[in-house]
XYZ file of N, CA, C and O in Angstrom:
704
model
N 2.012 17.372 6.268
C 1.234 17.450 5.043
C 1.717 16.442 4.017
O 0.944 15.890 3.290
N 3.000 16.201 3.970
C 3.531 15.245 2.999
C 2.994 13.854 3.262
O 2.684 13.118 2.341
N 2.872 13.456 4.526
C 2.339 12.139 4.860
C 0.888 12.032 4.426
O 0.454 10.994 3.931
N 0.115 13.111 4.571
C -1.283 13.103 4.152
C -1.388 12.944 2.652
O -2.210 12.178 2.162
N -0.559 13.635 1.912
C -0.568 13.497 0.453
C -0.179 12.087 0.044
O -0.741 11.510 -0.861
N 0.823 11.531 0.698
C 1.258 10.174 0.357
C 0.140 9.179 0.649
O -0.108 8.272 -0.108
N -0.552 9.365 1.783
C -1.675 8.500 2.105
C -2.754 8.621 1.039
O -3.336 7.623 0.623
N -3.025 9.826 0.584
C -4.018 10.022 -0.468
C -3.611 9.336 -1.749
O -4.427 8.726 -2.434
N -2.348 9.416 -2.091
C -1.859 8.762 -3.301
C -1.948 7.249 -3.155
O -2.293 6.548 -4.092
N -1.683 6.752 -1.967
C -1.812 5.321 -1.719
C -3.258 4.896 -1.893
O -3.548 3.852 -2.489
N -4.187 5.696 -1.424
C -5.601 5.388 -1.603
C -5.976 5.376 -3.075
O -6.768 4.553 -3.520
N -5.397 6.294 -3.845
C -5.642 6.317 -5.283
C -5.240 4.994 -5.903
O -5.920 4.461 -6.774
N -4.144 4.462 -5.440
C -3.637 3.204 -5.994
C -4.627 2.068 -5.783
O -4.662 1.124 -6.561
N -5.419 2.143 -4.715
C -6.420 1.113 -4.494
C -7.505 1.143 -5.559
O -8.120 0.124 -5.837
N -7.720 2.290 -6.180
C -8.701 2.390 -7.253
C -8.138 1.915 -8.580
O -8.856 1.669 -9.514
N -6.847 1.817 -8.665
C -6.202 1.458 -9.928
C -5.840 -0.024 -9.932
O -5.771 -0.663 -8.893
N -5.571 -0.562 -11.089
C -5.232 -1.982 -11.206
C -3.798 -2.246 -10.806
O -2.944 -1.400 -10.953
N -3.536 -3.450 -10.322
C -2.165 -3.814 -9.980
C -1.459 -4.350 -11.207
O -2.044 -5.026 -12.041
N -0.202 -4.045 -11.322
C 0.591 -4.447 -12.484
C 0.700 -5.959 -12.592
O 0.541 -6.528 -13.657
N 0.943 -6.630 -11.500
C 1.136 -8.081 -11.549
C -0.125 -8.790 -12.024
O -0.051 -9.677 -12.883
N -1.281 -8.430 -11.498
C -2.507 -9.085 -11.902
C -2.893 -8.702 -13.311
O -3.417 -9.517 -14.066
N -2.602 -7.463 -13.695
C -2.923 -7.025 -15.047
C -2.198 -7.885 -16.070
O -2.754 -8.227 -17.105
N -0.972 -8.262 -15.780
C -0.218 -9.089 -16.711
C -0.781 -10.492 -16.769
O -0.793 -11.116 -17.817
N -1.285 -11.014 -15.645
C -1.822 -12.365 -15.615
C -3.246 -12.452 -16.138
O -3.649 -13.467 -16.678
N -4.030 -11.371 -15.964
C -5.450 -11.448 -16.266
C -5.864 -10.704 -17.522
O -7.043 -10.536 -17.778
N -4.936 -10.242 -18.344
C -5.276 -9.468 -19.533
C -6.078 -10.321 -20.506
O -5.657 -11.397 -20.897
N -7.285 -9.856 -20.922
C -8.077 -10.598 -21.894
C -7.478 -10.490 -23.290
O -6.727 -9.577 -23.585
N -7.844 -11.420 -24.157
C -7.292 -11.462 -25.512
C -7.804 -10.320 -26.376
O -7.082 -9.774 -27.184
N -9.058 -9.966 -26.235
C -9.617 -8.885 -27.049
C -10.776 -8.268 -26.297
O -11.322 -8.855 -25.396
N -11.175 -7.092 -26.719
C -12.277 -6.404 -26.073
C -13.455 -6.309 -27.010
O -13.298 -6.005 -28.181
N -14.661 -6.570 -26.510
C -15.836 -6.395 -27.339
C -16.181 -4.925 -27.469
O -15.818 -4.127 -26.615
N -16.885 -4.580 -28.537
C -17.342 -3.205 -28.696
C -18.413 -2.968 -27.656
O -19.281 -3.791 -27.439
N -18.355 -1.829 -26.968
C -19.327 -1.538 -25.920
C -19.679 -0.073 -25.976
O -18.867 0.752 -26.353
N -20.924 0.216 -25.571
C -21.343 1.603 -25.510
C -21.283 2.064 -24.076
O -21.654 1.350 -23.161
N -20.819 3.267 -23.877
C -20.803 3.859 -22.552
C -22.132 4.563 -22.331
O -22.738 5.053 -23.274
N -22.598 4.608 -21.098
C -23.826 5.339 -20.837
C -23.623 6.820 -21.128
O -22.568 7.365 -20.846
N -24.629 7.443 -21.727
C -24.514 8.847 -22.100
C -24.778 9.724 -20.880
O -25.793 9.591 -20.219
N -23.826 10.587 -20.554
C -23.979 11.543 -19.465
C -22.898 12.588 -19.609
O -21.813 12.307 -20.067
N -23.187 13.796 -19.181
C -22.204 14.867 -19.291
C -21.100 14.626 -18.286
O -21.360 14.143 -17.200
N -19.848 14.948 -18.560
C -19.376 15.502 -19.805
C -18.962 14.437 -20.818
O -18.552 14.765 -21.903
N -19.032 13.185 -20.448
C -18.592 12.133 -21.360
C -19.661 11.844 -22.405
O -20.845 11.981 -22.161
N -19.213 11.445 -23.583
C -20.118 11.078 -24.662
C -20.009 9.591 -24.902
O -19.108 8.928 -24.415
N -20.937 9.037 -25.695
C -20.889 7.618 -25.998
C -19.631 7.291 -26.776
O -19.189 8.049 -27.622
N -19.073 6.131 -26.475
C -17.908 5.664 -27.218
C -18.369 5.281 -28.617
O -19.401 4.645 -28.779
N -17.642 5.662 -29.650
C -18.038 5.310 -30.996
C -18.062 3.800 -31.170
O -17.201 3.086 -30.667
N -19.071 3.309 -31.885
C -19.213 1.876 -32.100
C -18.014 1.306 -32.840
O -17.644 0.165 -32.646
N -17.398 2.100 -33.701
C -16.289 1.617 -34.505
C -14.929 1.929 -33.869
O -13.912 1.828 -34.518
N -14.939 2.314 -32.585
C -13.676 2.655 -31.933
C -12.756 1.438 -31.910
O -13.184 0.344 -31.581
N -11.507 1.642 -32.265
C -10.577 0.513 -32.268
C -10.320 0.015 -30.847
O -10.239 0.797 -29.910
N -10.175 -1.292 -30.694
C -9.946 -1.851 -29.368
C -8.524 -1.614 -28.889
O -8.169 -2.025 -27.809
N -7.711 -0.945 -29.699
C -6.338 -0.659 -29.290
C -6.185 0.736 -28.696
O -5.119 1.072 -28.214
N -7.225 1.544 -28.710
C -7.159 2.892 -28.148
C -7.573 2.905 -26.694
O -7.953 1.878 -26.127
N -7.529 4.071 -26.056
C -7.856 4.158 -24.639
C -9.354 4.127 -24.335
O -9.735 3.892 -23.190
N -10.197 4.360 -25.333
C -11.628 4.354 -25.061
C -12.114 2.925 -24.870
O -11.570 1.980 -25.424
N -13.144 2.792 -24.063
C -13.723 1.479 -23.794
C -13.852 1.248 -22.304
O -13.738 2.169 -21.493
N -14.089 -0.008 -21.956
C -14.318 -0.402 -20.562
C -13.048 -1.029 -19.995
O -12.488 -1.930 -20.602
N -12.645 -0.564 -18.810
C -11.410 -1.019 -18.163
C -11.706 -1.489 -16.751
O -12.412 -0.828 -16.001
N -11.118 -2.622 -16.372
C -11.281 -3.160 -15.028
C -10.087 -2.751 -14.175
O -8.944 -2.936 -14.577
N -10.373 -2.200 -13.005
C -9.331 -1.874 -12.040
C -9.252 -3.029 -11.045
O -10.237 -3.718 -10.802
N -8.068 -3.239 -10.483
C -7.839 -4.356 -9.570
C -7.355 -3.812 -8.232
O -6.485 -2.943 -8.180
N -7.904 -4.338 -7.145
C -7.489 -3.925 -5.806
C -6.068 -4.409 -5.547
O -5.761 -5.585 -5.728
N -5.195 -3.507 -5.132
C -3.788 -3.852 -4.891
C -3.620 -4.896 -3.788
O -2.724 -5.724 -3.851
N -4.452 -4.843 -2.778
C -4.294 -5.745 -1.642
C -4.920 -7.114 -1.887
O -4.293 -8.136 -1.645
N -6.163 -7.143 -2.357
C -6.869 -8.422 -2.518
C -6.638 -9.066 -3.880
O -6.928 -10.238 -4.050
N -6.171 -8.280 -4.843
C -5.966 -8.734 -6.231
C -7.281 -9.104 -6.913
O -7.291 -9.770 -7.929
N -8.393 -8.629 -6.365
C -9.712 -8.877 -6.952
C -10.136 -7.646 -7.752
O -9.710 -6.535 -7.460
N -11.012 -7.846 -8.763
C -11.530 -6.684 -9.502
C -12.188 -5.702 -8.540
O -12.899 -6.109 -7.616
N -11.915 -4.416 -8.747
C -12.456 -3.384 -7.855
C -13.573 -2.587 -8.522
O -14.567 -2.271 -7.903
N -13.364 -2.257 -9.806
C -14.374 -1.461 -10.507
C -14.210 -1.605 -12.007
O -13.205 -2.130 -12.484
N -15.228 -1.129 -12.729
C -15.149 -1.002 -14.184
C -15.303 0.478 -14.494
O -16.246 1.128 -14.042
N -14.337 0.998 -15.252
C -14.329 2.405 -15.658
C -14.582 2.455 -17.161
O -13.918 1.754 -17.921
N -15.527 3.280 -17.586
C -15.784 3.478 -19.009
C -15.087 4.762 -19.429
O -15.379 5.837 -18.903
N -14.168 4.635 -20.386
C -13.450 5.810 -20.891
C -14.004 6.161 -22.261
O -14.089 5.313 -23.148
N -14.397 7.416 -22.398
C -14.929 7.932 -23.655
C -14.107 9.145 -24.081
O -13.393 9.729 -23.269
N -14.248 9.497 -25.352
C -13.566 10.677 -25.871
C -14.616 11.685 -26.319
O -15.569 11.338 -27.007
N -14.422 12.925 -25.892
C -15.324 14.007 -26.287
C -14.481 15.232 -26.594
O -13.682 15.671 -25.752
N -14.629 15.762 -27.795
C -13.894 16.953 -28.225
C -12.386 16.794 -28.034
O -11.699 17.721 -27.581
N -11.869 15.604 -28.334
C -10.438 15.357 -28.249
C -9.897 15.128 -26.847
O -8.693 15.076 -26.648
N -10.781 14.983 -25.861
C -10.367 14.754 -24.477
C -10.977 13.455 -23.971
O -12.085 13.082 -24.352
N -10.240 12.789 -23.087
C -10.735 11.555 -22.474
C -11.411 11.845 -21.146
O -10.962 12.703 -20.379
N -12.491 11.093 -20.893
C -13.223 11.144 -19.637
C -13.477 9.716 -19.203
O -13.739 8.852 -20.041
N -13.404 9.451 -17.913
C -13.645 8.107 -17.404
C -14.664 8.126 -16.283
O -14.544 8.892 -15.331
N -15.670 7.268 -16.426
C -16.761 7.216 -15.464
C -16.835 5.826 -14.830
O -16.644 4.812 -15.510
N -17.114 5.775 -13.542
C -17.278 4.493 -12.859
C -18.624 3.897 -13.269
O -19.670 4.480 -13.027
N -18.552 2.737 -13.908
C -19.757 2.041 -14.351
C -20.235 1.021 -13.327
O -21.428 0.796 -13.160
N -19.279 0.384 -12.662
C -19.626 -0.725 -11.784
C -18.580 -0.840 -10.679
O -17.402 -0.594 -10.911
N -19.040 -1.225 -9.492
C -18.145 -1.528 -8.375
C -18.322 -2.992 -8.013
O -19.444 -3.500 -7.997
N -17.232 -3.671 -7.745
C -17.280 -5.049 -7.280
C -17.126 -5.000 -5.768
O -16.043 -4.738 -5.259
N -18.234 -5.228 -5.053
C -18.227 -5.082 -3.599
C -18.719 -6.364 -2.946
O -19.467 -7.123 -3.526
N -18.276 -6.568 -1.720
C -18.726 -7.712 -0.932
C -20.219 -7.541 -0.623
O -20.701 -6.405 -0.514
N -20.948 -8.647 -0.474
C -22.384 -8.547 -0.173
C -22.688 -7.746 1.088
O -23.742 -7.129 1.196
N -21.759 -7.731 2.026
C -21.978 -7.006 3.282
C -21.698 -5.515 3.165
O -22.020 -4.750 4.067
N -21.079 -5.090 2.043
C -20.757 -3.676 1.836
C -21.919 -2.959 1.161
O -22.719 -3.577 0.448
N -21.991 -1.656 1.376
C -22.983 -0.822 0.701
C -22.781 -0.965 -0.805
O -21.680 -0.730 -1.309
N -23.810 -1.346 -1.535
C -23.700 -1.598 -2.969
C -23.768 -0.319 -3.800
O -23.441 -0.329 -4.982
N -24.201 0.768 -3.203
C -24.237 2.046 -3.912
C -23.666 3.143 -3.011
O -24.386 4.042 -2.558
N -22.340 3.084 -2.740
C -21.738 4.053 -1.824
C -21.719 5.459 -2.413
O -21.781 5.640 -3.629
N -21.608 6.424 -1.530
C -21.495 7.820 -1.950
C -20.099 8.327 -1.613
O -19.401 7.759 -0.775
N -19.703 9.396 -2.265
C -18.382 9.990 -2.047
C -18.492 10.983 -0.896
O -18.652 12.188 -1.116
N -18.403 10.475 0.324
C -18.552 11.340 1.495
C -17.323 12.203 1.762
O -17.405 13.171 2.498
N -16.195 11.883 1.121
C -14.982 12.690 1.305
C -14.742 13.659 0.154
O -13.799 14.438 0.190
N -15.585 13.614 -0.865
C -15.449 14.543 -1.995
C -15.846 15.945 -1.556
O -16.531 16.134 -0.550
N -15.417 16.919 -2.349
C -15.721 18.321 -2.065
C -16.719 18.862 -3.089
O -16.872 18.303 -4.174
N -17.343 19.955 -2.774
C -18.214 20.664 -3.712
C -19.408 19.849 -4.172
O -20.042 19.144 -3.388
N -19.688 19.919 -5.477
C -20.883 19.277 -6.025
C -20.810 17.750 -5.996
O -21.834 17.083 -6.122
N -19.635 17.175 -5.817
C -19.506 15.715 -5.755
C -19.740 15.160 -4.345
O -19.916 13.957 -4.179
N -19.763 16.043 -3.357
C -19.962 15.614 -1.968
C -21.261 14.827 -1.839
O -22.317 15.258 -2.299
N -21.157 13.612 -1.269
C -22.295 12.723 -1.009
C -23.031 12.267 -2.268
O -24.182 11.841 -2.189
N -22.361 12.333 -3.414
C -22.946 11.827 -4.663
C -22.583 10.348 -4.821
O -21.527 9.903 -4.365
N -23.451 9.570 -5.499
C -23.146 8.154 -5.726
C -21.837 7.992 -6.503
O -21.573 8.716 -7.465
N -21.021 7.036 -6.081
C -19.753 6.777 -6.759
C -20.002 6.132 -8.121
O -19.329 6.462 -9.094
N -20.990 5.245 -8.191
C -21.331 4.651 -9.486
C -21.929 5.758 -10.352
O -22.855 6.452 -9.953
N -21.354 5.944 -11.517
C -21.777 7.012 -12.414
C -20.920 8.263 -12.308
O -21.042 9.179 -13.114
N -20.026 8.304 -11.334
C -19.177 9.473 -11.122
C -18.044 9.502 -12.149
O -17.412 8.490 -12.420
N -17.806 10.670 -12.722
C -16.686 10.855 -13.644
C -15.442 11.121 -12.807
O -15.369 12.114 -12.093
N -14.467 10.194 -12.903
C -13.255 10.321 -12.086
C -12.031 10.692 -12.914
O -11.050 11.179 -12.379
N -12.078 10.457 -14.209
C -10.958 10.759 -15.103
C -11.429 11.870 -16.028
O -12.479 11.740 -16.665
N -10.676 12.984 -16.113
C -11.153 14.124 -16.879
C -10.055 14.828 -17.664
O -8.921 14.929 -17.212
N -10.448 15.300 -18.828
C -9.679 16.268 -19.624
C -8.288 15.825 -20.062
O -7.386 16.655 -20.183
N -8.085 14.544 -20.307
C -6.798 14.078 -20.805
C -6.729 14.337 -22.307
O -7.651 13.982 -23.044
N -5.639 14.951 -22.762
C -5.465 15.281 -24.180
C -4.341 14.450 -24.769
O -3.338 14.184 -24.102
N -4.497 14.076 -26.040
C -3.494 13.253 -26.711
C -2.189 14.029 -26.839
O -2.173 15.176 -27.231
N -1.099 13.356 -26.483
C 0.240 13.927 -26.556
C 1.164 12.801 -27.019
O 1.627 12.001 -26.207
N 1.389 12.716 -28.335
C 2.144 11.620 -28.943
C 1.452 10.291 -28.644
O 0.317 10.113 -29.019
N 2.136 9.395 -27.917
C 1.572 8.071 -27.675
C 0.915 7.936 -26.299
O 0.629 6.840 -25.845
N 0.663 9.059 -25.624
C -0.037 9.018 -24.349
C -1.034 10.171 -24.267
O -1.075 11.038 -25.125
N -1.851 10.140 -23.240
C -2.844 11.179 -22.978
C -2.450 11.841 -21.667
O -2.259 11.163 -20.659
N -2.311 13.171 -21.676
C -1.790 13.895 -20.514
C -2.636 15.126 -20.209
O -3.550 15.469 -20.949
N -2.264 15.802 -19.132
C -2.868 17.093 -18.802
C -4.212 17.003 -18.118
O -4.858 18.011 -17.908
N -4.625 15.812 -17.724
C -5.920 15.663 -17.079
C -5.780 15.357 -15.601
O -4.701 15.469 -15.019
N -6.898 14.955 -15.018
C -6.931 14.643 -13.591
C -7.664 13.333 -13.352
O -8.448 12.881 -14.185
N -7.400 12.756 -12.187
C -8.128 11.575 -11.732
C -8.540 11.817 -10.290
O -7.770 12.340 -9.482
N -9.771 11.473 -9.978
C -10.330 11.632 -8.634
C -10.305 10.286 -7.932
O -10.670 9.267 -8.523
N -9.898 10.277 -6.691
C -9.977 9.078 -5.865
C -11.165 9.239 -4.924
O -11.089 9.987 -3.950
N -12.274 8.546 -5.198
C -13.447 8.681 -4.333
C -13.204 8.195 -2.901
O -13.911 8.596 -1.992
N -12.195 7.356 -2.695
C -11.908 6.855 -1.352
C -11.447 7.964 -0.414
O -11.699 7.908 0.789
N -10.770 8.978 -0.976
C -10.317 10.073 -0.114
C -10.786 11.443 -0.593
O -10.488 12.449 0.028
N -11.488 11.485 -1.717
C -12.021 12.743 -2.232
C -10.998 13.652 -2.874
O -11.297 14.794 -3.203
N -9.779 13.155 -3.087
C -8.716 13.991 -3.645
C -8.567 13.789 -5.140
O -8.812 12.712 -5.667
N -8.125 14.865 -5.792
C -7.885 14.846 -7.236
C -6.389 14.956 -7.483
O -5.706 15.755 -6.847
N -5.907 14.137 -8.418
C -4.491 14.096 -8.762
C -4.314 14.369 -10.247
O -5.226 14.122 -11.040
N -3.151 14.856 -10.627
C -2.816 14.957 -12.041
C -2.717 13.529 -12.572
O -2.430 12.596 -11.814
N -2.931 13.382 -13.877
C -2.982 12.032 -14.417
C -2.500 12.005 -15.854
O -2.640 12.988 -16.590
N -1.935 10.864 -16.236
C -1.650 10.599 -17.637
C -1.842 9.109 -17.863
O -1.704 8.296 -16.944
N -2.228 8.752 -19.101
C -2.475 7.357 -19.429
C -1.821 7.022 -20.766
O -1.614 7.899 -21.611
N -1.509 5.743 -20.940
C -0.959 5.249 -22.197
C -1.441 3.819 -22.398
O -1.498 3.032 -21.454
N -1.788 3.489 -23.625
C -2.226 2.138 -23.966
C -0.993 1.269 -24.169
O -0.013 1.697 -24.776
N -1.061 0.042 -23.661
C 0.052 -0.896 -23.792
C -0.457 -2.262 -24.231
O -1.664 -2.525 -24.182
N 0.462 -3.112 -24.607
C 0.186 -4.512 -24.928
C -0.925 -4.640 -25.976
O -1.858 -5.425 -25.817
N -0.810 -3.845 -27.043
C -1.766 -3.932 -28.139
C -3.194 -3.566 -27.769
O -4.142 -4.040 -28.390
N -3.358 -2.744 -26.758
C -4.692 -2.303 -26.350
C -5.294 -3.133 -25.231
O -6.428 -2.906 -24.829
N -4.544 -4.072 -24.681
C -5.056 -4.920 -23.603
C -4.904 -4.279 -22.227
O -5.610 -4.626 -21.306
N -3.958 -3.354 -22.096
C -3.684 -2.715 -20.808
C -3.682 -1.200 -20.961
O -3.339 -0.687 -22.018
N -4.039 -0.533 -19.895
C -3.975 0.919 -19.851
C -3.084 1.291 -18.675
O -3.380 0.974 -17.521
N -1.973 1.930 -18.973
C -1.041 2.394 -17.941
C -1.575 3.729 -17.427
O -1.695 4.693 -18.180
N -1.917 3.769 -16.160
C -2.511 4.957 -15.545
C -1.559 5.460 -14.467
O -1.218 4.729 -13.545
N -1.150 6.710 -14.594
C -0.241 7.300 -13.607
C -0.935 8.472 -12.942
O -1.326 9.433 -13.590
N -1.109 8.380 -11.636
C -1.625 9.479 -10.837
C -0.477 10.074 -10.057
O 0.376 9.341 -9.553
N -0.436 11.400 -9.972
C 0.705 12.025 -9.301
C 0.348 13.400 -8.744
O -0.645 13.998 -9.110
N 1.220 13.835 -7.855
C 1.112 15.159 -7.249
C 2.291 15.969 -7.759
O 3.430 15.520 -7.667
N 2.041 17.135 -8.294
C 3.137 17.980 -8.780
C 3.774 17.399 -10.021
O 3.187 17.400 -11.088
N 4.979 16.841 -9.868
C 5.694 16.258 -11.000
C 5.330 14.785 -11.131
O 5.018 14.117 -10.148
N 5.416 14.283 -12.356
C 5.093 12.888 -12.619
C 5.988 11.925 -11.848
O 5.621 10.781 -11.621
N 7.165 12.386 -11.436
C 8.071 11.533 -10.665
C 7.496 11.184 -9.295
O 7.849 10.169 -8.709
N 6.616 12.044 -8.772
C 6.031 11.831 -7.451
C 4.641 11.232 -7.601
O 3.633 11.905 -7.439
N 4.591 9.959 -7.937
C 3.304 9.334 -8.134
C 3.409 7.833 -8.188
O 4.416 7.242 -7.802
N 2.361 7.223 -8.688
C 2.285 5.768 -8.760
C 1.624 5.369 -10.067
O 0.655 5.971 -10.492
N 2.169 4.337 -10.688
C 1.611 3.820 -11.931
C 0.929 2.495 -11.675
O 1.461 1.642 -10.970
N -0.241 2.336 -12.243
C -0.981 1.089 -12.176
C -1.391 0.705 -13.594
O -1.367 1.535 -14.498
N -1.784 -0.532 -13.761
C -2.264 -0.997 -15.065
C -3.689 -1.496 -14.930
O -3.973 -2.335 -14.073
N -4.565 -0.945 -15.749
C -5.938 -1.422 -15.828
C -6.002 -2.395 -16.990
O -5.236 -2.266 -17.943
N -6.886 -3.357 -16.918
C -7.042 -4.321 -18.006
C -8.391 -4.094 -18.677
O -9.366 -3.729 -18.035
N -8.406 -4.328 -19.983
C -9.640 -4.122 -20.732
C -10.703 -5.081 -20.218
O -10.459 -6.265 -20.067
N -11.895 -4.555 -19.921
C -12.993 -5.366 -19.383
C -13.517 -6.295 -20.471
O -13.578 -5.936 -21.658
N -13.916 -7.481 -20.059
C -14.383 -8.490 -21.014
C -15.900 -8.589 -21.083
O -16.410 -9.226 -21.980
N -16.623 -8.047 -20.131
C -18.085 -8.159 -20.151
C -18.693 -7.067 -20.985
O -18.296 -5.977 -21.013
């Protein structure tokens, strides 16, 4: 069972940005952007500061170092939610994949538009107590995030049980 959990956590890392590329590819500033309105996430406020966790974030594939997805993070009732807005896929890949490994109501639902980050609450300088879903394996992990580098990077930690048993990745603020 431990090997299965580790494999799942490794798959989660593929959804998250790599630290090395995040440092090289961090944009100078982020434009104000609106997130699509859908439950449970709400639209990002137009006046939201570009130094907070809300906004559009690009994840980077650990293996290819290419952009993997764009996640829109919004705040609703003091909690953060993150939805997949866009996937960067090869022309030969399915452009609108479904989560065939997800459970319950998410089973076979389109990955684009899926809320993968949920219920993170502000705790000092980070957001904790929430979860992140890895559509690649259908598993949900505990999660915490923190803004770094003046709002250019988002440190995302997915873990099982204790925070020590997990992996940290850095997402970069999307420029489009």
